[in-house]
Amino acid sequence: MNADPAVSSFPSSLDGLLNPRTVAVIGASDDPLRIGGRPLAYMRSQGFTGALYPVNPNRASVQGLAAFPSIAALPETPDVAIVAVSAHLAPQAVADLGARGTRAAIVFSAGFAEMGDEGVLLERQLVSAARRGGVRLLGPNSLGVLNPRIGFYGSFTSVVEMGFPAAGRVAIASQSGAYGSHILGIARRNGIGISACVMTGNECDITLGDVIQSFVDDDATDVIAVYSEGIRDGAGLLCALDAARQARKPVVMMKVGTSTLGSAAAQSHTASIAGNDAVTDAVLADHGVVRATSTEHMLDVARLATRRIFPVNNALGVITVSGGAGVIVSDAADKVGLPMPAMPHAAQQRLKALIPFASPRNPVDCTAQFMNDLTVAGQFTRAVVEDGNYPSILGFFTYTVGADSIAEGLRVQLKAVRDAHPDRLLVLSILASPERVAQYEADGFPVFEDPARAVRAIDAMGRFGAAFARVPGRPAPRVPPLLLPARTPSEVEAKALLSTIGVAVVPEHLCTTPAAAVDAAQSLSFPVVMKIVSPDILHKSEMGGVLLGVSSADAVREGFALLMERASSAAPDARIDGVLVARQVSDGVECILGIQNDPVFGPVAMFGLGGIFVEVMQDVVLKKCPFGEDVAEQMIRSIRGAPLLLGARGKPPVDVRALAVMLSRLSVFAHQAGPRLRAVDLNPVFAMPEGQGAYAADAVIDVDGHVGGEDAADGLAGRAAAQPAPRS
Amino acid sequence: MNADPAVSSFPSSLDGLLNPRTVAVIGASDDPLRIGGRPLAYMRSQGFTGALYPVNPNRASVQGLAAFPSIAALPETPDVAIVAVSAHLAPQAVADLGARGTRAAIVFSAGFAEMGDEGVLLERQLVSAARRGGVRLLGPNSLGVLNPRIGFYGSFTSVVEMGFPAAGRVAIASQSGAYGSHILGIARRNGIGISACVMTGNECDITLGDVIQSFVDDDATDVIAVYSEGIRDGAGLLCALDAARQARKPVVMMKVGTSTLGSAAAQSHTASIAGNDAVTDAVLADHGVVRATSTEHMLDVARLATRRIFPVNNALGVITVSGGAGVIVSDAADKVGLPMPAMPHAAQQRLKALIPFASPRNPVDCTAQFMNDLTVAGQFTRAVVEDGNYPSILGFFTYTVGADSIAEGLRVQLKAVRDAHPDRLLVLSILASPERVAQYEADGFPVFEDPARAVRAIDAMGRFGAAFARVPGRPAPRVPPLLLPARTPSEVEAKALLSTIGVAVVPEHLCTTPAAAVDAAQSLSFPVVMKIVSPDILHKSEMGGVLLGVSSADAVREGFALLMERASSAAPDARIDGVLVARQVSDGVECILGIQNDPVFGPVAMFGLGGIFVEVMQDVVLKKCPFGEDVAEQMIRSIRGAPLLLGARGKPPVDVRALAVMLSRLSVFAHQAGPRLRAVDLNPVFAMPEGQGAYAADAVIDVDGHVGGEDAADGLAGRAAAQPAPRS
């Protein structure tokens, strides 16, 4: 994750940060409302289990605790130190902490990279002090760390004024202190217990990925909720997400905004079609993350995930007391794509025999009849669980359980089913008093008032289950390593390069004279396509550099002259390599294959249908490189327009296998090519009928000719510069 | 709405049902938990302001009230009667009520159309009794009516056991009793006051449309929230929705499930592409309804709408204290399409001068700085309101206002802005105690905890505003009225018919001999299209009845024989009119224009791009017929693929005006054609370059040959049969 040798002496675990036994507060204040006073006040009121050491050169005691004049004067080495001094004093404080042997510091102080150039300089000094002293650093501009299990409040967030969080199994990582606190407040109101909350601030050292990794390592954490405004360290994040998946710890993430388009990526066709947020979406989904669209959504998913039931092949059975209510659930399930297969026929008949006007299909509606005989609710629920055999079951009893006359009896019926099937996800959607809800929760039923929110959360559990169970795709194919040319190659050079990694191109010849062009056209058979070839002309069609359907020797001669004329008037200084004469393919389906080098996640491959429609419909699929052919084939089959490839309206299916081979090889090439590869566009690629292959008719390989940036040697700062500073 | 002369003597207003001064309960029970006992118990506990008359032949008093042995024995004519007797006794009770002069009855009794054939019969008797007696009837199988303003609880819903609803300005209409009660429960928890709640049950007489109309007429109602499972009376509903729009009363509607596809409509191409729920969606949006996707969404919108601020050209300005939090709002606004234009440049500079590290664009971030000086929050908010001049403003202060030290001061600042600008929609997203939230609400700030939900509700206010302000489109063109043929016409007949209303078709000739076909082809110039023509073959291409690119006289002769052979083997008994020889159009953009006769809303027009993509991408627009050319042009320009029509990638724009004329004329034709017109498919229509028109290359007019169904004379039952009975 952090390959810089200068930081190799840092402790790899952040345990001291999350579970300290001794805490020093540098710049401790006697005023419990000041930044340097709040953590002390909070920890004292919440019974922090460890030792507290205020450091303040001007006072003998702070908030009733013995204070120390300096870091050096501390009676023991604190596991973690909170730095609450002015920004300009912070680097020295961190240096002193390093000298005292402290391995983790939380820097509250603001006035660093978030404040412009001067602050950037100060932040570099802070990082440098931390490195030299071997201190892992959270912040600066961080709202800190909360661990309610041990009463550790290394934070000055005022959200706790409305109540301190309860201890529990959900860990929260937030880049924003303000929004992290907001989440804490909502979590508390929703009865969600917290194992830890870390707010990363400027991330000059400890990143979101580091924090997630520490939650993966933390035995007290079952579920990880993440709020991100801009990912700094894509590789580190993905590493941590992989670890979470292997540890079967679900990650639900709210990633707001769209990540910055690197200037290089923005120029590529692929990036302009897909947009960068689509890359984030695809990469996170691929790593098993459920991306939340709101705080409610995130906490709904987190709360349900604490039950630790993650169906692999999720399907929903619904038991309800109102047909209409059932339709609401069906609508919601349809919206998220959660299947609701019908009950087995025999079970349906049995339920019909019990209550003739019941709807036994799924949703199973036992009708208001259950109010007269509560065992009906039990029998029907048991049938849905046992006969229907659904991994997930939603009981939608609306307000009926609110009435005391019904609630207690129904509870007994439902609990019996719950206890007999501890492996099932049994969720209730009810409207009842907080006390009743708490009772059902204690019985093992997660409760959601709104059925649509219940369905969305249930669907997320299946996504986690599928991610945890996913068998890795076959390994990516071996592709001969290529040295990228020093600058963007011409179309002909690009195709030659791609040929060496097994990407098939449309038969064509580069011609430098009209006569050679005529010979080439005759050998390929008419009609042909003619294109200008120049390393200085990237987008040929915009300047009229492509002629289609050239169908005679005379037309080839005229076309040659026309292309030369257009090139010299559009780009007088361009070097012209000649004219490409290519076979005109007409019976294939046009596709587009591309690579964009995402500034956060590195090379990402794209597949979509080509032509004018892909731009309008944005029907593309994305995946981080590299990947094998089976994965590529899954990608191709997943686009909405896949029927056009698989034989719609009686047309023959295309050679999907050949497309998959091309896409997979392209992904390996991009992965091996390194950061100088900005983008690849194969557009169009003609997918021929099955067994006849797929051919790229045009290819652009966009290479960064500028080797090594100014910041190339400065790992930490360079990483931080990849995205704008977070605003919190 | 109800054209049946037999019901013309019914009172047109449902005032007696909503605001009765005298209420009789037929089948009144002494047991306050029984169906016949609950309404009495509720009304007595809630202090119903009118007179209560229990009817029970077996008791002298019921729940302490003097009881009457029969309806005839009542001391005065009740404004409304609650019928809580067994189903088989209900028709007589309604007849007796009619005789006593009562004009409105609420039938709780179940066991009617929802229970199969026998129940249908009983329900007809009930309707017949109501008609003869001049009684408007709610139900049967209805959970009744609640009007908390006067303590009228003509309902046996048990949801009130958790608390009775507060009186307010939101009226609720629900087809389901169970879900209507659920909504009441959630509304109460969210502090939403109710003017009335009506649950329509089987709708044997009073429909959802009638109820909405009564809410439009009700001075105590400002906002109408509707829950529907299947619309029975489309025309009546649309009438009521138009009235609501004219009265500036917003309607938010949760319509679950997809409406049943009439068997006729299901056969048409148009219906299979768009689906019937898409029709509902389009028709509701067109009538100014905001369609809610969940109860939360519905009640969020209803609650905000009670402020009665409906911006016409909505745009959102955001003031926040955290940059990241602002991004969440931007994401949410982007998702619903609510514009967030930037602050004026001068105002941005002024704010930058106040706080150098503020983000003054929009969202406007005054940073945590405001905590040190609360006038900053006031100044920034005032700038967003006055300089930004946004119709809607969201203040996203997260948890910061929860702290007592901040809340009171901030409140003063915000209230000053609020009071100075009563016309603006000023919404807060904060996390605070219920008491603080109530205080802000009282100050005139609607409060939403979740910012995304606030944004969605704000967006709905703009949709209402736009609907209220909408200028009707130019009138639909006059089209000569056509008599539909007795049965589905052949392609040639269909095109001749469409020609008379001004729909242009591709030049073509119907030929009955090979020689005539060759002559026709030569006059049109090669290549040509050849198609079999038969009134008995609706879908030609499936049986190989269409030949494309026929390019010589010999090929025409061979094609003629081939088509005849295919027709006689595919449909031996089909009458063959001949072979159509048509010009093959190649340089137009393929479109599809269609009509489907929706079982609920009548004829609906569809426009989309043609060819294979429309089926995969489902990029179509729908609108209830008829409409004028300007509206048709707006429709055409609104599809996602519109760039393909307007000149994408340097291609010439097509003749959108000609398409609009065709679509508008088709809509008028469908409107005039009446219920026997099942569907029209013009597919493909070639839209030629601007000024060159648009031509239908194929046309199907699907006509119901079966004139007058069994139920044709039975208006009420026929209407009810259009959709399955509601399940509640």
Short mmCIF file of C-alpha atoms in Angstrom, two decimals, chain B residues 226-478:
data_model
loop_
_atom_site.label_atom_id
_atom_site.label_comp_id
_atom_site.label_asym_id
_atom_site.label_seq_id
_atom_site.Cartn_x
_atom_site.Cartn_y
_atom_site.Cartn_z
CA VAL B 226 -53.31 9.56 -3.24
CA TYR B 227 -52.55 5.85 -2.99
CA SER B 228 -53.77 3.73 -5.90
CA GLU B 229 -53.49 0.06 -6.81
CA GLY B 230 -55.48 0.09 -10.04
CA ILE B 231 -57.31 2.99 -11.62
CA ARG B 232 -60.93 2.11 -12.46
CA ASP B 233 -62.23 5.31 -13.96
CA GLY B 234 -59.44 6.92 -15.96
CA ALA B 235 -61.61 9.70 -17.39
CA GLY B 236 -63.01 10.61 -13.97
CA LEU B 237 -59.55 10.64 -12.44
CA LEU B 238 -58.15 12.92 -15.13
CA CYS B 239 -61.12 15.27 -14.76
CA ALA B 240 -60.46 15.56 -11.05
CA LEU B 241 -56.73 16.04 -11.61
CA ASP B 242 -57.43 18.85 -14.06
CA ALA B 243 -59.69 20.47 -11.47
CA ALA B 244 -56.96 20.13 -8.84
CA ARG B 245 -54.44 21.76 -11.12
CA GLN B 246 -56.78 24.65 -11.85
CA ALA B 247 -57.39 25.08 -8.12
CA ARG B 248 -53.60 25.02 -7.54
CA LYS B 249 -53.96 22.04 -5.20
CA PRO B 250 -50.94 19.78 -5.64
CA VAL B 251 -51.59 16.05 -6.04
CA VAL B 252 -48.89 13.57 -5.05
CA MET B 253 -49.74 10.02 -5.95
CA MET B 254 -48.33 6.62 -5.19
CA LYS B 255 -49.55 4.30 -7.94
CA VAL B 256 -48.20 0.81 -7.35
CA GLY B 257 -47.98 -2.15 -9.71
CA THR B 258 -48.34 -2.01 -13.42
CA SER B 259 -51.85 -1.66 -14.74
CA THR B 260 -53.29 -4.67 -16.55
CA LEU B 261 -52.60 -4.79 -20.23
CA GLY B 262 -55.85 -5.08 -22.08
CA SER B 263 -55.58 -8.12 -24.32
CA ALA B 264 -56.01 -5.96 -27.39
CA ALA B 265 -53.35 -3.49 -26.38
CA ALA B 266 -50.96 -6.26 -25.46
CA GLN B 267 -50.88 -7.38 -29.07
CA SER B 268 -49.76 -4.04 -30.38
CA HIS B 269 -46.17 -3.21 -30.96
CA THR B 270 -46.52 0.11 -29.21
CA ALA B 271 -47.82 -1.41 -25.98
CA SER B 272 -45.16 -4.10 -25.91
CA ILE B 273 -42.42 -1.49 -26.22
CA ALA B 274 -43.66 1.04 -23.74
CA GLY B 275 -45.53 -1.06 -21.20
CA ASN B 276 -48.61 0.15 -19.50
CA ASP B 277 -47.00 1.60 -16.43
CA ALA B 278 -45.14 3.97 -18.72
CA VAL B 279 -48.54 5.18 -19.94
CA THR B 280 -49.66 5.82 -16.37
CA ASP B 281 -46.42 7.64 -15.70
CA ALA B 282 -46.74 9.86 -18.75
CA VAL B 283 -50.43 10.64 -18.24
CA LEU B 284 -50.03 11.48 -14.55
CA ALA B 285 -47.01 13.71 -15.17
CA ASP B 286 -48.93 15.45 -17.92
CA HIS B 287 -51.73 16.20 -15.45
CA GLY B 288 -49.35 17.81 -12.99
CA VAL B 289 -49.21 14.86 -10.61
CA VAL B 290 -45.95 14.07 -8.82
CA ARG B 291 -45.73 10.31 -8.70
CA ALA B 292 -44.23 9.08 -5.44
CA THR B 293 -42.11 5.96 -5.27
CA SER B 294 -42.60 5.31 -1.57
CA THR B 295 -44.72 6.41 1.36
CA GLU B 296 -41.81 8.46 2.62
CA HIS B 297 -41.52 10.22 -0.68
CA MET B 298 -45.28 10.89 -0.83
CA LEU B 299 -45.42 12.34 2.66
CA ASP B 300 -42.22 14.38 2.22
CA VAL B 301 -43.80 16.03 -0.80
CA ALA B 302 -47.17 16.48 0.90
CA ARG B 303 -45.61 18.03 3.98
CA LEU B 304 -43.55 20.54 2.02
CA ALA B 305 -46.52 21.35 -0.23
CA THR B 306 -48.54 22.54 2.77
CA ARG B 307 -46.28 25.63 2.65
CA ARG B 308 -48.00 26.47 -0.66
CA ILE B 309 -44.91 27.81 -2.40
CA PHE B 310 -44.68 26.43 -5.93
CA PRO B 311 -41.86 27.98 -7.98
CA VAL B 312 -42.56 28.12 -11.71
CA ASN B 313 -38.95 27.99 -12.90
CA ASN B 314 -37.40 26.17 -10.00
CA ALA B 315 -33.71 26.46 -9.22
CA LEU B 316 -31.87 25.65 -6.03
CA GLY B 317 -29.46 27.74 -4.03
CA VAL B 318 -27.64 26.00 -1.20
CA ILE B 319 -26.06 27.45 1.90
CA THR B 320 -23.98 25.05 3.90
CA VAL B 321 -21.25 24.84 6.53
CA SER B 322 -19.31 21.98 4.95
CA GLY B 323 -18.09 21.67 1.39
CA GLY B 324 -18.63 17.93 1.35
CA ALA B 325 -22.16 18.32 2.58
CA GLY B 326 -22.72 20.68 -0.31
CA VAL B 327 -21.59 18.02 -2.76
CA ILE B 328 -24.27 15.67 -1.41
CA VAL B 329 -26.89 18.27 -2.25
CA SER B 330 -25.43 18.83 -5.71
CA ASP B 331 -25.51 15.09 -6.37
CA ALA B 332 -29.12 14.88 -5.26
CA ALA B 333 -30.16 17.89 -7.36
CA ASP B 334 -28.39 16.47 -10.39
CA LYS B 335 -30.22 13.17 -9.93
CA VAL B 336 -33.66 14.76 -10.08
CA GLY B 337 -32.69 17.38 -12.66
CA LEU B 338 -33.08 20.42 -10.41
CA PRO B 339 -30.78 23.19 -11.69
CA MET B 340 -28.25 24.79 -9.34
CA PRO B 341 -26.92 27.85 -11.20
CA ALA B 342 -23.90 29.69 -9.80
CA MET B 343 -24.15 32.83 -7.69
CA PRO B 344 -23.57 36.11 -9.57
CA HIS B 345 -19.88 36.95 -9.83
CA ALA B 346 -20.07 40.15 -7.78
CA ALA B 347 -21.84 38.38 -4.93
CA GLN B 348 -19.20 35.66 -4.97
CA GLN B 349 -16.47 38.25 -4.62
CA ARG B 350 -18.26 39.95 -1.76
CA LEU B 351 -18.57 36.64 0.13
CA LYS B 352 -14.92 35.84 -0.55
CA ALA B 353 -14.05 39.19 0.99
CA LEU B 354 -16.04 38.26 4.10
CA ILE B 355 -14.45 34.80 4.49
CA PRO B 356 -11.46 34.12 2.26
CA PHE B 357 -11.78 30.34 2.44
CA ALA B 358 -15.51 30.25 1.76
CA SER B 359 -16.82 28.62 -1.42
CA PRO B 360 -19.17 31.26 -2.80
CA ARG B 361 -20.37 29.58 -6.01
CA ASN B 362 -23.32 27.31 -5.19
CA PRO B 363 -23.41 25.40 -2.93
CA VAL B 364 -22.27 28.39 -0.90
CA ASP B 365 -20.07 27.16 1.96
CA CYS B 366 -19.60 29.66 4.76
CA THR B 367 -17.31 27.09 6.49
CA ALA B 368 -17.25 26.32 10.21
CA GLN B 369 -16.30 29.99 10.59
CA PHE B 370 -19.98 30.77 11.17
CA MET B 371 -19.75 29.13 14.60
CA ASN B 372 -17.46 31.93 15.75
CA ASP B 373 -19.70 34.63 14.34
CA LEU B 374 -23.30 33.70 13.71
CA THR B 375 -23.98 36.86 11.72
CA VAL B 376 -21.85 35.19 9.02
CA ALA B 377 -24.55 32.55 8.60
CA GLY B 378 -27.13 35.31 8.32
CA GLN B 379 -25.09 37.30 5.81
CA PHE B 380 -24.36 34.28 3.65
CA THR B 381 -27.96 33.07 3.73
CA ARG B 382 -29.20 36.52 2.83
CA ALA B 383 -26.74 36.64 -0.08
CA VAL B 384 -28.01 33.31 -1.42
CA VAL B 385 -31.60 34.49 -1.17
CA GLU B 386 -31.17 38.06 -2.40
CA ASP B 387 -28.15 38.03 -4.71
CA GLY B 388 -28.65 34.47 -5.94
CA ASN B 389 -32.37 35.10 -6.26
CA TYR B 390 -33.09 31.36 -6.24
CA PRO B 391 -36.76 30.38 -5.96
CA SER B 392 -35.76 27.56 -3.60
CA ILE B 393 -33.05 27.64 -0.96
CA LEU B 394 -31.76 24.77 1.13
CA GLY B 395 -29.79 25.51 4.27
CA PHE B 396 -27.78 22.40 5.09
CA PHE B 397 -26.46 22.98 8.61
CA THR B 398 -26.24 19.28 9.57
CA TYR B 399 -25.82 18.69 13.30
CA THR B 400 -24.28 22.05 14.11
CA VAL B 401 -27.61 23.56 15.12
CA GLY B 402 -28.17 20.78 17.62
CA ALA B 403 -25.84 22.47 20.07
CA ASP B 404 -27.68 24.91 22.31
CA SER B 405 -24.81 27.40 22.11
CA ILE B 406 -25.40 27.81 18.40
CA ALA B 407 -29.06 27.04 17.80
CA GLU B 408 -30.69 30.11 19.33
CA GLY B 409 -28.36 32.60 17.69
CA LEU B 410 -28.57 30.93 14.31
CA ARG B 411 -32.34 30.87 14.55
CA VAL B 412 -32.48 34.64 14.94
CA GLN B 413 -30.24 35.10 11.89
CA LEU B 414 -32.24 32.76 9.69
CA LYS B 415 -35.65 33.99 10.82
CA ALA B 416 -34.77 37.55 9.77
CA VAL B 417 -34.11 36.31 6.22
CA ARG B 418 -37.22 34.14 6.27
CA ASP B 419 -39.44 37.05 7.36
CA ALA B 420 -38.01 39.35 4.71
CA HIS B 421 -38.77 36.84 1.91
CA PRO B 422 -42.06 35.06 2.54
CA ASP B 423 -42.35 34.09 -1.14
CA ARG B 424 -39.28 31.84 -1.10
CA LEU B 425 -39.13 28.17 -0.37
CA LEU B 426 -36.60 28.14 2.47
CA VAL B 427 -35.89 24.60 3.62
CA LEU B 428 -33.49 23.40 6.30
CA SER B 429 -31.65 20.11 6.51
CA ILE B 430 -30.56 19.77 10.11
CA LEU B 431 -30.09 17.19 12.80
CA ALA B 432 -31.56 18.43 16.05
CA SER B 433 -33.91 17.52 18.86
CA PRO B 434 -37.64 17.31 18.04
CA GLU B 435 -38.18 20.50 20.07
CA ARG B 436 -35.64 22.47 18.04
CA VAL B 437 -37.03 21.09 14.80
CA ALA B 438 -40.53 22.17 15.85
CA GLN B 439 -39.18 25.64 16.58
CA TYR B 440 -37.69 25.98 13.10
CA GLU B 441 -40.88 24.63 11.54
CA ALA B 442 -42.87 27.24 13.47
CA ASP B 443 -40.47 29.91 12.20
CA GLY B 444 -41.48 28.98 8.66
CA PHE B 445 -38.70 26.54 7.78
CA PRO B 446 -39.71 23.05 6.67
CA VAL B 447 -37.07 20.72 8.13
CA PHE B 448 -35.72 17.51 6.56
CA GLU B 449 -33.08 15.47 8.29
CA ASP B 450 -31.85 13.90 5.05
CA PRO B 451 -30.70 16.47 2.47
CA ALA B 452 -31.44 14.17 -0.48
CA ARG B 453 -35.05 13.86 0.63
CA ALA B 454 -35.23 17.63 1.02
CA VAL B 455 -33.98 18.11 -2.53
CA ARG B 456 -36.48 15.63 -3.96
CA ALA B 457 -39.34 17.37 -2.19
CA ILE B 458 -38.13 20.81 -3.30
CA ASP B 459 -37.96 19.53 -6.87
CA ALA B 460 -41.59 18.38 -6.59
CA MET B 461 -42.67 21.91 -5.61
CA GLY B 462 -41.17 23.17 -8.87
CA ARG B 463 -43.01 20.49 -10.82
CA PHE B 464 -46.27 21.60 -9.25
CA GLY B 465 -45.43 25.21 -10.00
CA ALA B 466 -44.66 24.44 -13.63
CA ALA B 467 -47.87 22.43 -13.97
CA PHE B 468 -49.97 25.19 -12.41
CA ALA B 469 -48.41 27.79 -14.71
CA ARG B 470 -48.48 25.67 -17.86
CA VAL B 471 -50.06 27.37 -20.85
CA PRO B 472 -52.14 24.85 -22.77
CA GLY B 473 -50.62 23.79 -26.09
CA ARG B 474 -52.13 25.05 -29.31
CA PRO B 475 -55.35 23.21 -30.12
CA ALA B 476 -55.12 19.90 -31.89
CA PRO B 477 -55.57 20.22 -35.65
CA ARG B 478 -58.93 19.51 -37.23
#
